[in-house]
Coordinates of C-alpha atoms and ligand atoms in Angstrom, one line a residue:
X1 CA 14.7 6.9 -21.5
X2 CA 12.3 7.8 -18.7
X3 CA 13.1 8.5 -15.5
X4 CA 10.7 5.3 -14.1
X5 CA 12.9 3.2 -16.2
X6 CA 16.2 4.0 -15.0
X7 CA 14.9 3.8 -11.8
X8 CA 14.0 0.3 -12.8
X9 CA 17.8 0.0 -13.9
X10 CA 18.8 1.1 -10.3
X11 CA 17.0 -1.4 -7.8
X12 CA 17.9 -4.2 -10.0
X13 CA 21.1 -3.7 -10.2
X14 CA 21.9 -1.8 -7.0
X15 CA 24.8 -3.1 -5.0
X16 CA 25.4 -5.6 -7.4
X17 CA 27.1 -9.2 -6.1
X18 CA 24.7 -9.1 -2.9
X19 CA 21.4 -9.9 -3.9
X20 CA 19.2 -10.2 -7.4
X21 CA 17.4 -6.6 -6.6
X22 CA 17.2 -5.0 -3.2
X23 CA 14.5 -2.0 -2.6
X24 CA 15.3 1.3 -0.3
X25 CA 12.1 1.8 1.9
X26 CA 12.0 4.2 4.6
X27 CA 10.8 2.6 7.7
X28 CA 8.7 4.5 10.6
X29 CA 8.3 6.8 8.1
X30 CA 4.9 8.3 10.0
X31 CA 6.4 8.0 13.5
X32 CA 9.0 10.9 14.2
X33 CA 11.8 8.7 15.6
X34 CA 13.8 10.5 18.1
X35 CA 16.2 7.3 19.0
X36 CA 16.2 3.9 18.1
X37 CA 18.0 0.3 19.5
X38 CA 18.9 -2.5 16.8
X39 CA 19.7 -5.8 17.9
X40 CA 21.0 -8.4 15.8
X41 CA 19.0 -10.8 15.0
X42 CA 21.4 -13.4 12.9
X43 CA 23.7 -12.8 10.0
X44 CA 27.0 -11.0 10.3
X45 CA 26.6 -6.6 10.2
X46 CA 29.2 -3.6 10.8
X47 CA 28.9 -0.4 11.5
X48 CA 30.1 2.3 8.8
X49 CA 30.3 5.9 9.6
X50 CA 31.9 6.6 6.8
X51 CA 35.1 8.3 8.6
X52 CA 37.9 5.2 9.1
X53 CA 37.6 1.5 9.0
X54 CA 33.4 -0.3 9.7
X55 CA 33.4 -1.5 12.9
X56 CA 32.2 -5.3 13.5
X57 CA 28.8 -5.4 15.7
X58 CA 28.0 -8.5 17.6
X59 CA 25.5 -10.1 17.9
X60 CA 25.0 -8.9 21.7
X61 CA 25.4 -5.3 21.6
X62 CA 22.6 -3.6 20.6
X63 CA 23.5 0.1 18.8
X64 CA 21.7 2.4 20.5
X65 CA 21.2 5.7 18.6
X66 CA 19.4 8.9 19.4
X67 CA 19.2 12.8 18.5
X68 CA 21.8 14.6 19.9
X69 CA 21.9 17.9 18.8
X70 CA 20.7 17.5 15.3
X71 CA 22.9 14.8 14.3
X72 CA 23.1 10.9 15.7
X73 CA 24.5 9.8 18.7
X74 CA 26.1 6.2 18.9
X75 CA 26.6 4.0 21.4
X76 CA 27.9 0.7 21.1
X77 CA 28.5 -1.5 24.4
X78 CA 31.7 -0.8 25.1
X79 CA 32.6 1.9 23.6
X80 CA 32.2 5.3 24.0
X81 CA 29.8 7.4 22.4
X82 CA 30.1 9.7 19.4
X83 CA 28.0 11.7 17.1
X84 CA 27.7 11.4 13.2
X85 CA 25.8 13.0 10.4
X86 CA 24.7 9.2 8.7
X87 CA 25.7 5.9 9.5
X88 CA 24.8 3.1 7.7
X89 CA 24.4 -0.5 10.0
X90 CA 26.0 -3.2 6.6
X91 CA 24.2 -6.7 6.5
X92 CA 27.5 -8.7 5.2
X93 CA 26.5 -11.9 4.4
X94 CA 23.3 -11.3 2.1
X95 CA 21.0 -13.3 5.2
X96 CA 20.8 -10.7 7.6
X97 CA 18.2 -10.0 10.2
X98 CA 17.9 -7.5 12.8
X99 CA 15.3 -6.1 15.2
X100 CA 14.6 -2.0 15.8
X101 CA 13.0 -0.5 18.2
X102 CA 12.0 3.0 18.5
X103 CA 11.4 5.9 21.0
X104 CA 12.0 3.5 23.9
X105 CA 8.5 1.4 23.0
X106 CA 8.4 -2.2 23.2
X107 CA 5.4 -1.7 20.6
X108 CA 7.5 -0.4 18.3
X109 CA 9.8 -3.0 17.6
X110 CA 9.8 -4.7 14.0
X111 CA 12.0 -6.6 12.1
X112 CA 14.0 -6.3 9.2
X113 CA 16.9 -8.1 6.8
X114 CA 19.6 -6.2 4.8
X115 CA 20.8 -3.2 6.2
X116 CA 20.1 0.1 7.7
X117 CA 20.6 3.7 7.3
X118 CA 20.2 6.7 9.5
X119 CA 20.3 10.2 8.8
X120 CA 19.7 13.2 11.3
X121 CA 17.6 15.4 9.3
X122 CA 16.4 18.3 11.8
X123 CA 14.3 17.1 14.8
X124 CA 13.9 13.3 13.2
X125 CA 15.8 10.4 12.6
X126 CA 14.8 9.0 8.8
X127 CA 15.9 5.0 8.6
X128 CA 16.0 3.4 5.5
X129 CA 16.2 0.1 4.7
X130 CA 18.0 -1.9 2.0
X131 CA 15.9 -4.9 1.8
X132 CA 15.6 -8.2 -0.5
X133 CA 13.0 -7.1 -3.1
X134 CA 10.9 -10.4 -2.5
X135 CA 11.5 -10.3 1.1
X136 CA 10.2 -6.6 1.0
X137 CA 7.4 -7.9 -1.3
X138 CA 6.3 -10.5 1.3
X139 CA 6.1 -8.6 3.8
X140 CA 3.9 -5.8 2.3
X141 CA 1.7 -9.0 1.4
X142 CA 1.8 -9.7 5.7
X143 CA 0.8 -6.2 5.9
X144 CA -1.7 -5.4 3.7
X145 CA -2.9 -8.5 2.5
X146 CA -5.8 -9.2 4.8
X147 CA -6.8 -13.0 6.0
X148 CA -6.7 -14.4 3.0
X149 CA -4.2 -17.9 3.1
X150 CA -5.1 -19.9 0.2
X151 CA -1.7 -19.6 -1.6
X152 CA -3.0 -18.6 -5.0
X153 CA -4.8 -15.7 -3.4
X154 CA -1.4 -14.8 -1.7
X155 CA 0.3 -15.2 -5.1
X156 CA -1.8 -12.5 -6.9
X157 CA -1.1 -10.3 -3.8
X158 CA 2.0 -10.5 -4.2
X159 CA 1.6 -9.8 -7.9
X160 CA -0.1 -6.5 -7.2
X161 CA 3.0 -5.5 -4.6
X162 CA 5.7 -6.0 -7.3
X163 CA 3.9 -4.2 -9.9
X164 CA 3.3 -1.3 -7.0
X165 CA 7.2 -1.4 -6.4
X166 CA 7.9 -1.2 -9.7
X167 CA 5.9 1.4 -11.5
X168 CA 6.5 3.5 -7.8
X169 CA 9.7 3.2 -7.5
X170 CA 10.8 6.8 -8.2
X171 CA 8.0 7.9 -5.4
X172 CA 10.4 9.2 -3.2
X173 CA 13.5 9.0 -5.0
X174 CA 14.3 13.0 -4.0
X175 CA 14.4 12.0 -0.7
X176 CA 17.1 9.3 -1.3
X177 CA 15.0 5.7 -1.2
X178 CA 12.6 4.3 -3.4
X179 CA 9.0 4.3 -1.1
X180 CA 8.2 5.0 2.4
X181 CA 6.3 2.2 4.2
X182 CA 3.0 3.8 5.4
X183 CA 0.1 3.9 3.1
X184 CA 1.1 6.8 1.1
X185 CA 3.4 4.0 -0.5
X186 CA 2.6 0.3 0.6
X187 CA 2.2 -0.7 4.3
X188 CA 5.8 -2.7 5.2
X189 CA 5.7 -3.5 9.0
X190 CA 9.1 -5.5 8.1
X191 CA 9.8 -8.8 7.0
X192 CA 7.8 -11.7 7.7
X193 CA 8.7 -15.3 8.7
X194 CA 4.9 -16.6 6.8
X195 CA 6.6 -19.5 4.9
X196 CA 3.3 -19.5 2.8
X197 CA 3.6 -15.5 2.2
X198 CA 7.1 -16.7 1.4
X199 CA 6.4 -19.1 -1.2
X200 CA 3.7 -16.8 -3.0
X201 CA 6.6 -14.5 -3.3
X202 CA 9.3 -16.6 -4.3
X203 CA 7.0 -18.3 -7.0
X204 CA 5.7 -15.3 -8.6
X205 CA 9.1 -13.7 -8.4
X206 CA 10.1 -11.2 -10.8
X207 CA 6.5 -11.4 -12.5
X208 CA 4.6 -8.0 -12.9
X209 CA 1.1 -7.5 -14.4
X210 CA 1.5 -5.5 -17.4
X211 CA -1.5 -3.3 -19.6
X212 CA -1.4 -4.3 -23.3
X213 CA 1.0 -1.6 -24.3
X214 CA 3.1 -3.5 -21.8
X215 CA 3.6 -0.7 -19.3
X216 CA 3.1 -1.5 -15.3
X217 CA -0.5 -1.1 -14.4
X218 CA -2.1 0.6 -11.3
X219 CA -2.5 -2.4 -9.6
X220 CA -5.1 -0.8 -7.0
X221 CA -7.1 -3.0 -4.7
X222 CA -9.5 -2.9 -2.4
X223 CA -11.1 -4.9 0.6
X224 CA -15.0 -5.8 -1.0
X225 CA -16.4 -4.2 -4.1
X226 CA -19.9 -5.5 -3.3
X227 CA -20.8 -7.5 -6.4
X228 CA -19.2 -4.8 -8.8
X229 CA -16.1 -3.0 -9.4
X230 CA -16.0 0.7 -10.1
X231 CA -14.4 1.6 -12.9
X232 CA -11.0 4.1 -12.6
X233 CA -13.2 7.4 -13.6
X234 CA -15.4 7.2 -11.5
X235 CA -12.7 7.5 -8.4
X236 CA -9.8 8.9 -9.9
X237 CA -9.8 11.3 -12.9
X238 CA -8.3 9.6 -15.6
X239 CA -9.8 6.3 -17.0
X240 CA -7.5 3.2 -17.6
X241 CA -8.8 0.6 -19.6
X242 CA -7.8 -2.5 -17.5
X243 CA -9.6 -0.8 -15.4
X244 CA -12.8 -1.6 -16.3
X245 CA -15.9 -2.5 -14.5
X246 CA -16.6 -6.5 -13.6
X247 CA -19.8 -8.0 -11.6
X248 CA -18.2 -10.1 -9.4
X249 CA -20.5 -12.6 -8.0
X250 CA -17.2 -14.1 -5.6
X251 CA -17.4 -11.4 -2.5
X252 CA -21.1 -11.2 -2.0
X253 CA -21.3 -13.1 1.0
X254 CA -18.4 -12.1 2.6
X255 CA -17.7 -10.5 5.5
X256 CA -17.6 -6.3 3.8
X257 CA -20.2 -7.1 1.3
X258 CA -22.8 -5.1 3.3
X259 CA -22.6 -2.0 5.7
X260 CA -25.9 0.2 7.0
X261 CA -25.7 4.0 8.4
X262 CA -27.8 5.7 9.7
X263 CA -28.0 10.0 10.0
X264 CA -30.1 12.2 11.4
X265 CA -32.1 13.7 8.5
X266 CA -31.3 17.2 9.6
X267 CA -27.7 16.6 9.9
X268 CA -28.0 15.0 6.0
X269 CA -29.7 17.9 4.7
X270 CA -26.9 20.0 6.6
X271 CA -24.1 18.2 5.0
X272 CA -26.0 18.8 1.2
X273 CA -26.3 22.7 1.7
X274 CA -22.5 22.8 2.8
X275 CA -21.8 20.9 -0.6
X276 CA -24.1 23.5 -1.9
X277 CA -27.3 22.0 -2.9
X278 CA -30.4 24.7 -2.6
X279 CA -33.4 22.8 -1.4
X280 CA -36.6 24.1 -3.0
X281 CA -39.8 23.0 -1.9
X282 CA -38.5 19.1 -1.9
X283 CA -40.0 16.5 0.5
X284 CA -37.4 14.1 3.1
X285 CA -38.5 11.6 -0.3
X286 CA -36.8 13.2 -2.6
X287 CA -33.6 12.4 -1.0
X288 CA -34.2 8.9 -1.7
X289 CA -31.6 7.3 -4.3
X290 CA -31.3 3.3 -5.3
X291 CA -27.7 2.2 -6.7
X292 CA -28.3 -1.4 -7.7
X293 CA -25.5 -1.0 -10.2
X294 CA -22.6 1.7 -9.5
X295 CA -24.0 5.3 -10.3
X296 CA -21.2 8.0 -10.2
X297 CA -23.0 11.0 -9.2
X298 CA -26.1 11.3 -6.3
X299 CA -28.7 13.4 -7.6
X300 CA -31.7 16.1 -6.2
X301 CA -33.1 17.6 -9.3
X302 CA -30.8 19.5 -10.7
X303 CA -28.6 19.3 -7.8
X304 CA -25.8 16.4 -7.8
X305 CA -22.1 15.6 -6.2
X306 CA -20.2 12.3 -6.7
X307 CA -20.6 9.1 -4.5
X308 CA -17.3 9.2 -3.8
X309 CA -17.3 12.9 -2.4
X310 CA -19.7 11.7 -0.2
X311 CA -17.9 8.7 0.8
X312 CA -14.5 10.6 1.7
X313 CA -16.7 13.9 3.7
X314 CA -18.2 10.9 5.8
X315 CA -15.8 8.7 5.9
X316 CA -18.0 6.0 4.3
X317 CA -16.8 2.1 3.7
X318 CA -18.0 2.5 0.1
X319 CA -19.5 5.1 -2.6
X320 CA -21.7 2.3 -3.7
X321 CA -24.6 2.7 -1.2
X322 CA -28.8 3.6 -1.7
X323 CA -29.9 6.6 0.6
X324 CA -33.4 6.3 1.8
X325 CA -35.3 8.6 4.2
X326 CA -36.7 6.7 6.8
X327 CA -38.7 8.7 9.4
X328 CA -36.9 11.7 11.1
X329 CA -33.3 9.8 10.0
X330 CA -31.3 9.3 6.3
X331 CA -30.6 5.1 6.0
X332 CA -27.5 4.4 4.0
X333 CA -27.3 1.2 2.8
X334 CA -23.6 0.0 1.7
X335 CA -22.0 -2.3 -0.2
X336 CA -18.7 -3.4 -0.3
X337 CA -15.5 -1.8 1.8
X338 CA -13.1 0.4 0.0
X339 CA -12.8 2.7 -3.6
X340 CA -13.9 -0.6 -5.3
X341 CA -11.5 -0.4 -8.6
X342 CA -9.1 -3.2 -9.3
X343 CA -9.3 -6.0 -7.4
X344 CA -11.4 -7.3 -4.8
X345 CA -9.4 -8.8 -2.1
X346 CA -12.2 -11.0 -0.8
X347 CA -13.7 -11.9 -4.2
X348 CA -10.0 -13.4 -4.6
X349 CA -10.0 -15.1 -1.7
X350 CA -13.6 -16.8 -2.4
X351 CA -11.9 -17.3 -6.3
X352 CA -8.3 -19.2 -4.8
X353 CA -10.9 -21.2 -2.1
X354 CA -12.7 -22.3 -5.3
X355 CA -9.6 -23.4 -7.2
X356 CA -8.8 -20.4 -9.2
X357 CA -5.4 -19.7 -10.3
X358 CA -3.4 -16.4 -9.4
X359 CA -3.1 -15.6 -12.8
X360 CA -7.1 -16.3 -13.5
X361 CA -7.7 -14.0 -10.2
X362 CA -5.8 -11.3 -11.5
X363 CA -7.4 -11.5 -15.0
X364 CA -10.6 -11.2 -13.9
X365 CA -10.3 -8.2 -11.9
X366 CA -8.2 -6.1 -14.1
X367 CA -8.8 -6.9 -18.4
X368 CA -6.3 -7.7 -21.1
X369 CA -3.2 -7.5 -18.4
X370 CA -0.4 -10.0 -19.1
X371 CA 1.9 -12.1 -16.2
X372 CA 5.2 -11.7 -17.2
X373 CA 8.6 -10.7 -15.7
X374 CA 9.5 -7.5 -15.2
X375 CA 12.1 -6.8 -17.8
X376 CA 9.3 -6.6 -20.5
X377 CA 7.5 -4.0 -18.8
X378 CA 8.3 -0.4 -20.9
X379 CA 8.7 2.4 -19.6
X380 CA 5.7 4.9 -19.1
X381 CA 5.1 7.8 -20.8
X382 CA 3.7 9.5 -18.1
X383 CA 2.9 9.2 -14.8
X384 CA -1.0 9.1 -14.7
X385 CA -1.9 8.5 -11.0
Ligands
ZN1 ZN1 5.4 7.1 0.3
ZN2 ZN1 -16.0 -8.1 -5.0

């Protein structure tokens, strides 16, 4: 049995009695917390230390915890404080909410349902929370789902999240929880009270997208593929064949389909001998490059280097753009916003607007996937991304 699939095994049936599945995400992850006040928000929570009996916390007292020496400092109101290796703040009654605030920053506040744990773990604090899979699932969708609010759009969103969780969900499991909540896993500001985000969750609940060997796809997405997506290949190394390039005639009037830059033509030609290209007797022209379909590579002569190299050295929208010399300056002319494989997040939302279906979204953007609950999905062989 793979390791993916007992991991599986785990969040479904972790703390079992409390909720269907619950997810472990480490939250402020990226932000270095030093000390941190949680307030409750509703629902009933105690504070375990794991050394004697919880104690109650009301809704009132905030628990204010900080560094102290490389482990945590607690102080409840009332009490005095102490200092403990790991503590874990218990939601009881399976509908619990809190708030937490970091580093003394009103900015930093977000909130949260389930429960929390801190460890001291040499000059930071790492929180993780145990959260309602769907919960956590609707609030990625808050975070990282764009402006999109037909509900079908949201529905395939959340479709994408769950298979994310899912087929991830041994990302960090050295570390002791199951993702983080920044980008290197999937952006979870903390719960959201979107009763349509809701819904879209709760109605596709438990339903992953699966390849047709029936293992969890990469469900990748991306903001506007400009009238075509790129196939895996072409941006990562290894080709998937749901993956596959689609003309999508949905996002080209939308507000990333197009994007123009313009460079000096010395700095250009600068940029090509650091990626070691050799000019030899060429003219400005030469330089000049039409993508009206997706190309992979950009190409002088002999001389070439991937779109998307060029993309991520200048922190282009898009690989998929024409280069033309225009006087003493290089024009780029973009289209789309993002790596362009999967699906196209404004293409969707032009597809719901239009009376598309979630599942119909997905299965145009991705090919020969099926919708179906997660307990079909088999374990993979490998990871390959
Ligand atoms: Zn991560
Ligand atoms: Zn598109």
């Amino acid at each position: 049995m793979s390791k993916i699939f007992l991991n599986i095994l785990l969040l479904v049936f972790l703390l079992p009695g409390m909720t269907p599945a619950q997810v472990r995400v480490r939250v402020f992850a990226d932000r270095k917390p030093s000390s941190a006040s949680l307030s409750v928000i509703h629902g009933k929570f105690e504070l375990d230390t794991y050394d004697g009996s919880p104690v109650p916390i009301g809704s009132g007292d905030p628990v204010i915890l900080a560094l102290y020496e490389g482990r945590v400092a607690v102080k409840l109101r009332n009490s005095v404080s102490f200092t403990v290796d790991s503590l874990t703040v218990r939601g009881l009654t399976g509908n619990d909410h809190f708030s937490l605030r970091i580093n003394g920053s009103p900015g930093e506040r977000r909130y949260y349902s389930g429960s929390l744990k801190c460890i001291a773990d040499l000059r930071v604090m790492v929180f993780t929370n145990i959260c309602d899979v769907e919960e956590y699932i609707a609030g990625v969708v808050r975070t990282e789902g764009g402006p999109g609010r037909r509900i079908e759009y949201l529905k395939s969103q959340a479709l994408l999240v769950r298979t994310y969780l899912y087929r991830h969900s041994d990302r960090h499991m050295i570390d002791g929880y199951n993702l983080c909540d920044n980008t290197h896993c999937q952006a979870f500001n903390g719960v959201t009270s979107d009763s349509l985000i809701l819904r879209a969750a709760s109605e596709t609940s438990d339903q992953v997208i699966l390849s047709s060997d029936s293992t969890l796809i990469i469900s990748a997405f991306h903001s506007n593929c400009g009238g075509e997506t790129s196939t895996s290949d072409f941006v990562w190394l290894a080709g998937h064949s749901y993956l596959k390039k689609v003309i999508d005639p949905y996002c080209i009037k939308s507000p990333n389909a197009h994007w123009k830059k313009t460079i000096p033509l010395a700095e250009w030609e600068s940029y090509l001998k650091r990626s070691g290209y050799a000019p030899s007797g060429v003219t400005a022209r030469s330089y000049n490059f039409v993508q009206n379909t997706r190309h992979n590579e950009y190409r002088i002569g002999t001389f070439s280097i991937p779109f998307n190299t060029i993309r991520n050295d200048l922190n282009l929208k898009s690989s998929f753009f024409s280069v033309s010399h225009e006087g003493s300056s290089i024009v780029l002319r973009g289209r789309g916003y993002g790596h362009g494989v999967g699906l196209c997040q404004e293409g969707a939302m032009v597809m719901a607007a239009r009376g598309f279906k979630s599942d119909e979204i997905i299965k145009f953007y991705y090919s020969d996937v099926i919708i179906t609950d997660v307990k079909y999905a088999k374990p993979l062989k490998q990871e390959t991304y």
